[in-house]
mmCIF file of C-alpha atoms in Angstrom:
data_model
loop_
_atom_site.group_PDB
_atom_site.id
_atom_site.type_symbol
_atom_site.label_atom_id
_atom_site.label_comp_id
_atom_site.label_asym_id
_atom_site.label_seq_id
_atom_site.Cartn_x
_atom_site.Cartn_y
_atom_site.Cartn_z
ATOM 1 C CA MET A 1 115.880 68.753 97.249
ATOM 2 C CA THR A 2 118.682 67.796 94.845
ATOM 3 C CA PRO A 3 117.397 65.756 91.891
ATOM 4 C CA ARG A 4 118.858 62.315 91.241
ATOM 5 C CA PRO A 5 121.109 61.943 88.182
ATOM 6 C CA GLY A 6 118.952 62.124 85.103
ATOM 7 C CA GLN A 7 115.978 63.547 86.997
ATOM 8 C CA SER A 8 114.548 66.599 85.272
ATOM 9 C CA ARG A 9 114.340 69.980 86.973
ATOM 10 C CA LEU A 10 111.479 70.993 84.691
ATOM 11 C CA PRO A 11 108.623 70.197 87.112
ATOM 12 C CA LEU A 12 110.099 72.589 89.710
ATOM 13 C CA ALA A 13 110.720 75.247 87.074
ATOM 14 C CA ALA A 14 107.195 74.814 85.771
ATOM 15 C CA ALA A 15 105.772 75.165 89.275
ATOM 16 C CA LEU A 16 107.749 78.347 89.886
ATOM 17 C CA ALA A 17 106.647 79.746 86.536
ATOM 18 C CA ALA A 18 103.024 78.910 87.315
ATOM 19 C CA GLY A 19 103.260 80.656 90.692
ATOM 20 C CA LEU A 20 104.816 83.726 89.099
ATOM 21 C CA GLY A 21 102.166 83.739 86.409
ATOM 22 C CA ALA A 22 99.397 83.601 89.020
ATOM 23 C CA SER A 23 100.935 86.512 90.941
ATOM 24 C CA LEU A 24 101.202 88.566 87.784
ATOM 25 C CA ALA A 25 97.605 87.755 86.908
ATOM 26 C CA VAL A 26 96.402 88.993 90.318
ATOM 27 C CA ALA A 27 98.466 92.171 89.977
ATOM 28 C CA ALA A 28 97.073 92.760 86.502
ATOM 29 C CA ALA A 29 93.511 92.234 87.743
ATOM 30 C CA LEU A 30 94.002 94.786 90.512
ATOM 31 C CA GLY A 31 95.895 97.285 88.380
ATOM 32 C CA PRO A 32 99.340 98.896 88.501
ATOM 33 C CA PRO A 33 100.913 100.107 91.772
ATOM 34 C CA VAL A 34 99.423 103.298 93.192
ATOM 35 C CA GLY A 35 101.482 103.337 96.372
ATOM 36 C CA SER A 36 103.995 101.509 98.544
ATOM 37 C CA VAL A 37 104.258 100.522 102.200
ATOM 38 C CA VAL A 38 106.389 102.874 104.294
ATOM 39 C CA LEU A 39 105.733 101.368 107.727
ATOM 40 C CA VAL A 40 103.775 98.377 108.973
ATOM 41 C CA GLN A 41 103.274 96.997 112.473
ATOM 42 C CA ARG A 42 101.495 93.901 113.730
ATOM 43 C CA THR A 43 98.888 92.127 111.571
ATOM 44 C CA VAL A 44 98.057 94.034 108.392
ATOM 45 C CA LEU A 45 96.586 91.884 105.621
ATOM 46 C CA ALA A 46 96.365 92.396 101.876
ATOM 47 C CA LEU A 47 93.109 90.943 100.518
ATOM 48 C CA ALA A 48 92.888 89.898 96.884
ATOM 49 C CA ALA A 49 90.094 87.833 95.324
ATOM 50 C CA GLY A 50 91.143 84.277 94.579
ATOM 51 C CA GLN A 51 94.297 84.511 96.709
ATOM 52 C CA PRO A 52 95.004 83.753 100.383
ATOM 53 C CA ASP A 53 95.277 86.777 102.644
ATOM 54 C CA ARG A 54 98.919 87.820 103.066
ATOM 55 C CA GLN A 55 100.782 89.945 105.573
ATOM 56 C CA LEU A 56 102.008 93.254 104.158
ATOM 57 C CA ARG A 57 105.723 94.037 104.502
ATOM 58 C CA PHE A 58 107.863 97.139 104.288
ATOM 59 C CA ASN A 59 108.208 98.450 100.708
ATOM 60 C CA ASP A 60 105.461 96.173 99.340
ATOM 61 C CA PRO A 61 103.652 97.770 96.378
ATOM 62 C CA ILE A 62 99.998 98.706 96.863
ATOM 63 C CA ALA A 63 98.143 97.797 93.687
ATOM 64 C CA ASP A 64 95.260 99.850 92.343
ATOM 65 C CA GLY A 65 92.167 98.636 94.192
ATOM 66 C CA LEU A 66 93.980 96.444 96.736
ATOM 67 C CA ARG A 67 92.050 96.160 99.988
ATOM 68 C CA VAL A 68 93.927 96.165 103.289
ATOM 69 C CA ARG A 69 92.696 95.108 106.715
ATOM 70 C CA LEU A 70 94.280 95.981 110.046
ATOM 71 C CA VAL A 71 93.326 93.211 112.444
ATOM 72 C CA GLU A 72 94.546 94.249 115.896
ATOM 73 C CA LYS A 73 94.148 97.356 118.055
ATOM 74 C CA GLU A 74 97.928 97.805 117.799
ATOM 75 C CA SER A 75 98.049 97.355 114.002
ATOM 76 C CA PHE A 76 99.493 100.263 112.043
ATOM 77 C CA LEU A 77 100.025 100.963 108.335
ATOM 78 C CA LYS A 78 101.604 103.918 106.561
ATOM 79 C CA VAL A 79 101.430 104.104 102.749
ATOM 80 C CA ARG A 80 103.030 106.577 100.338
ATOM 81 C CA PHE A 81 100.842 107.075 97.281
ATOM 82 C CA PHE A 82 101.496 108.448 93.819
ATOM 83 C CA SER A 83 99.940 111.074 91.588
ATOM 84 C CA ASP A 84 98.216 109.903 88.394
ATOM 85 C CA GLN A 85 100.681 107.693 86.467
ATOM 86 C CA VAL A 86 103.806 109.163 88.104
ATOM 87 C CA GLU A 87 105.730 107.143 90.689
ATOM 88 C CA SER A 88 108.060 109.535 92.504
ATOM 89 C CA LEU A 89 110.200 109.004 95.573
ATOM 90 C CA SER A 90 108.336 111.696 97.484
ATOM 91 C CA GLY A 91 104.870 110.755 96.203
ATOM 92 C CA ILE A 92 101.897 113.065 96.513
ATOM 93 C CA GLY A 93 100.994 112.115 100.058
ATOM 94 C CA ILE A 94 100.904 109.652 102.940
ATOM 95 C CA TYR A 95 97.948 107.891 104.465
ATOM 96 C CA THR A 96 98.060 106.239 107.871
ATOM 97 C CA LEU A 97 95.665 103.641 109.273
ATOM 98 C CA GLN A 98 95.676 102.781 112.967
ATOM 99 C CA GLY A 99 93.873 100.103 114.929
ATOM 100 C CA GLN A 100 91.175 97.827 113.513
ATOM 101 C CA SER A 101 90.547 99.285 110.075
ATOM 102 C CA ASP A 102 89.467 98.314 106.583
ATOM 103 C CA ALA A 103 90.416 100.355 103.498
ATOM 104 C CA ALA A 104 91.530 100.336 99.861
ATOM 105 C CA LEU A 105 93.497 102.710 97.643
ATOM 106 C CA GLN A 106 92.640 103.325 94.017
ATOM 107 C CA ARG A 107 93.353 105.824 91.247
ATOM 108 C CA GLY A 108 90.212 107.758 90.267
ATOM 109 C CA PRO A 109 87.390 108.114 89.492
ATOM 110 C CA ALA A 110 87.712 111.773 90.550
ATOM 111 C CA ARG A 111 89.968 114.140 88.576
ATOM 112 C CA ASP A 112 91.685 117.418 89.400
ATOM 113 C CA ALA A 113 91.290 120.688 87.484
ATOM 114 C CA ALA A 114 93.932 119.566 84.973
ATOM 115 C CA GLY A 115 92.046 116.339 84.232
ATOM 116 C CA ARG A 116 94.478 114.054 86.089
ATOM 117 C CA LEU A 117 93.086 111.137 88.056
ATOM 118 C CA LEU A 118 93.139 111.684 91.808
ATOM 119 C CA SER A 119 94.058 109.044 94.359
ATOM 120 C CA THR A 120 90.999 107.830 96.280
ATOM 121 C CA VAL A 121 91.117 106.172 99.696
ATOM 122 C CA MET A 122 88.093 103.932 100.296
ATOM 123 C CA LEU A 123 87.706 103.879 104.094
ATOM 124 C CA TYR A 124 85.166 101.245 105.135
ATOM 125 C CA LEU A 125 85.980 101.217 108.847
ATOM 126 C CA GLY A 126 88.502 102.647 111.267
ATOM 127 C CA ARG A 127 90.884 105.582 111.646
ATOM 128 C CA LEU A 128 92.653 107.348 108.820
ATOM 129 C CA ARG A 129 95.101 110.237 108.751
ATOM 130 C CA LEU A 130 95.760 111.745 105.324
ATOM 131 C CA ALA A 131 98.757 114.043 104.789
ATOM 132 C CA LEU A 132 99.195 115.650 101.366
ATOM 133 C CA ARG A 133 102.037 117.660 99.941
ATOM 134 C CA PRO A 134 101.233 121.399 99.689
ATOM 135 C CA GLY A 135 98.860 121.998 96.802
ATOM 136 C CA GLY A 136 98.000 118.304 96.525
ATOM 137 C CA GLY A 137 94.509 116.872 96.302
ATOM 138 C CA ALA A 138 92.858 113.509 96.932
ATOM 139 C CA GLN A 139 89.460 111.967 97.563
ATOM 140 C CA VAL A 140 88.174 109.852 100.440
ATOM 141 C CA GLN A 141 85.016 107.751 100.229
ATOM 142 C CA THR A 142 83.277 106.185 103.227
ATOM 143 C CA PRO A 143 79.948 104.343 103.558
ATOM 144 C CA ASP A 144 78.293 107.704 104.365
ATOM 145 C CA ALA A 145 80.170 110.413 102.456
ATOM 146 C CA VAL A 146 82.530 111.461 99.671
ATOM 147 C CA MET A 147 85.224 114.016 100.524
ATOM 148 C CA GLY A 148 87.419 116.114 98.280
ATOM 149 C CA ILE A 149 90.613 116.988 100.147
ATOM 150 C CA LYS A 150 92.773 120.036 99.434
ATOM 151 C CA GLY A 151 95.764 120.927 101.564
ATOM 152 C CA THR A 152 97.922 118.869 103.833
ATOM 153 C CA ALA A 153 96.323 117.241 106.898
ATOM 154 C CA VAL A 154 92.932 115.580 107.471
ATOM 155 C CA ARG A 155 91.882 112.816 109.840
ATOM 156 C CA LEU A 156 88.806 110.616 109.718
ATOM 157 C CA LEU A 157 87.028 107.990 111.742
ATOM 158 C CA VAL A 158 84.397 105.625 110.332
ATOM 159 C CA ASP A 159 82.163 103.701 112.741
ATOM 160 C CA PRO A 160 78.958 101.998 111.597
ATOM 161 C CA ALA A 161 77.093 103.253 114.692
ATOM 162 C CA ALA A 162 78.238 106.873 114.476
ATOM 163 C CA GLY A 163 78.953 107.449 110.775
ATOM 164 C CA THR A 164 81.885 109.430 109.395
ATOM 165 C CA PHE A 165 83.868 111.952 111.437
ATOM 166 C CA VAL A 166 86.082 114.397 109.507
ATOM 167 C CA ALA A 167 88.580 116.786 111.106
ATOM 168 C CA VAL A 168 90.683 119.209 109.051
ATOM 169 C CA GLU A 169 93.960 120.247 110.624
ATOM 170 C CA GLU A 170 95.316 122.081 107.564
ATOM 171 C CA GLY A 171 93.754 122.812 104.184
ATOM 172 C CA GLU A 172 90.087 122.174 103.366
ATOM 173 C CA ALA A 173 87.661 119.289 102.854
ATOM 174 C CA THR A 174 84.397 119.321 100.903
ATOM 175 C CA VAL A 175 82.091 116.742 102.495
ATOM 176 C CA GLN A 176 79.180 115.429 100.416
ATOM 177 C CA ALA A 177 76.781 113.025 102.103
ATOM 178 C CA LYS A 178 75.778 110.017 100.001
ATOM 179 C CA ALA A 179 72.234 110.584 101.252
ATOM 180 C CA GLY A 180 72.167 113.875 99.330
ATOM 181 C CA GLY A 181 71.849 117.468 100.436
ATOM 182 C CA PRO A 182 74.335 120.314 99.970
ATOM 183 C CA PRO A 183 78.034 119.723 100.572
ATOM 184 C CA ALA A 184 79.711 121.041 103.714
ATOM 185 C CA ARG A 185 82.999 122.925 103.421
ATOM 186 C CA VAL A 186 85.224 122.197 106.400
ATOM 187 C CA GLY A 187 88.200 124.511 106.843
ATOM 188 C CA ALA A 188 91.351 124.185 108.924
ATOM 189 C CA GLY A 189 90.710 123.745 112.632
ATOM 190 C CA ARG A 190 87.146 122.451 112.224
ATOM 191 C CA TRP A 191 85.306 119.113 112.246
ATOM 192 C CA VAL A 192 81.993 117.643 111.127
ATOM 193 C CA ILE A 193 80.082 114.351 111.445
ATOM 194 C CA VAL A 194 77.991 112.647 108.757
ATOM 195 C CA PRO A 195 75.656 110.202 110.562
ATOM 196 C CA PRO A 196 74.647 106.930 108.896
ATOM 197 C CA GLY A 197 72.165 107.742 106.141
ATOM 198 C CA GLY A 198 72.226 111.418 107.101
ATOM 199 C CA VAL A 199 73.769 114.721 106.098
ATOM 200 C CA PRO A 200 76.631 116.651 107.719
ATOM 201 C CA GLY A 201 75.881 119.084 110.508
ATOM 202 C CA ARG A 202 77.435 122.505 110.886
ATOM 203 C CA PRO A 203 81.258 122.368 111.110
ATOM 204 C CA GLU A 204 82.523 123.011 114.638
ATOM 205 C CA ALA A 205 85.879 124.139 116.027
ATOM 206 C CA LEU A 206 88.315 121.388 116.970
ATOM 207 C CA PRO A 207 89.221 121.006 120.652
ATOM 208 C CA ALA A 208 92.764 121.362 121.931
ATOM 209 C CA PRO A 209 95.221 118.738 120.570
ATOM 210 C CA GLY A 210 95.367 115.382 122.331
ATOM 211 C CA PRO A 211 98.356 113.909 124.178
ATOM 212 C CA ARG A 212 101.603 113.626 122.275
ATOM 213 C CA GLY A 213 101.983 110.369 120.419
ATOM 214 C CA GLN A 214 98.305 109.996 119.554
ATOM 215 C CA ILE A 215 98.181 109.431 115.809
ATOM 216 C CA VAL A 216 94.429 109.931 115.418
ATOM 217 C CA GLU A 217 92.570 111.390 118.408
ATOM 218 C CA ASP A 218 89.042 110.354 119.319
ATOM 219 C CA PRO A 219 86.589 112.841 117.801
ATOM 220 C CA PRO A 220 84.412 115.002 120.060
ATOM 221 C CA LEU A 221 81.319 113.210 121.393
ATOM 222 C CA LEU A 222 82.388 109.852 119.931
ATOM 223 C CA SER A 223 84.966 108.633 122.461
ATOM 224 C CA THR A 224 82.366 106.991 124.725
ATOM 225 C CA CYS A 225 79.323 106.453 122.479
ATOM 226 C CA CYS A 226 80.527 103.714 120.171
ATOM 227 C CA ALA A 227 81.429 100.117 120.945
ATOM 228 C CA ARG A 228 84.388 98.597 119.144
ATOM 229 C CA THR A 229 83.301 96.865 115.961
ATOM 230 C CA GLU A 230 85.047 94.228 113.910
ATOM 231 C CA PRO A 231 86.337 95.118 110.419
ATOM 232 C CA GLY A 232 83.649 94.646 107.781
ATOM 233 C CA GLY A 233 82.938 96.683 104.671
ATOM 234 C CA PRO A 234 81.537 95.608 101.345
ATOM 235 C CA PRO A 235 82.231 92.211 99.768
ATOM 236 C CA ARG A 236 85.646 91.717 98.268
ATOM 237 C CA ARG A 237 86.109 92.677 94.694
#
């Protein structure tokens, strides 16, 4: 709206400044960017305390600690994430969420052998595929387990009825149940399940690959046992 002669533009400028200040305050509360959106399809929401949920877009920054929720079965999100304080074009890896999922990305608390903070994917519910550059490392935490990832390709499924499924396509994962017990080392071509409140079983060999185009295949023994659940997870930060 064009102001009448003599009408001040300051209220509009003040409103814009206030909105910008609020956005900066939310970003500061969450932390600096730890990744960016590479691909997004259908409804994928960014959840930040004190702010309305917003749809993620291509190239949006992913702030440290930002929680994302994929609402529909057809929802899809691919995020490139960075190593420690370095933002590079290639990044250290890519994580992909598919279908109804709930997750967050943060830097730390785990560190690599050189003392640098590792990226940690908090997977509360759903399907995750993690692809790292050769030699890269990351951590994944679920309600049932903590996993140290070394190598290039790991996929996970979290379901409250079945627990955490981990399959290693390349590299290695160390799976530590939150309930305690010794960690399980899962090498390339093997999978393991951590049941709710339990410990991982013996790693088993992966079956033959699924049909082409499947981003994250159903794990063995889980494709028919578990009803679809709505995204949940812990309370928002």
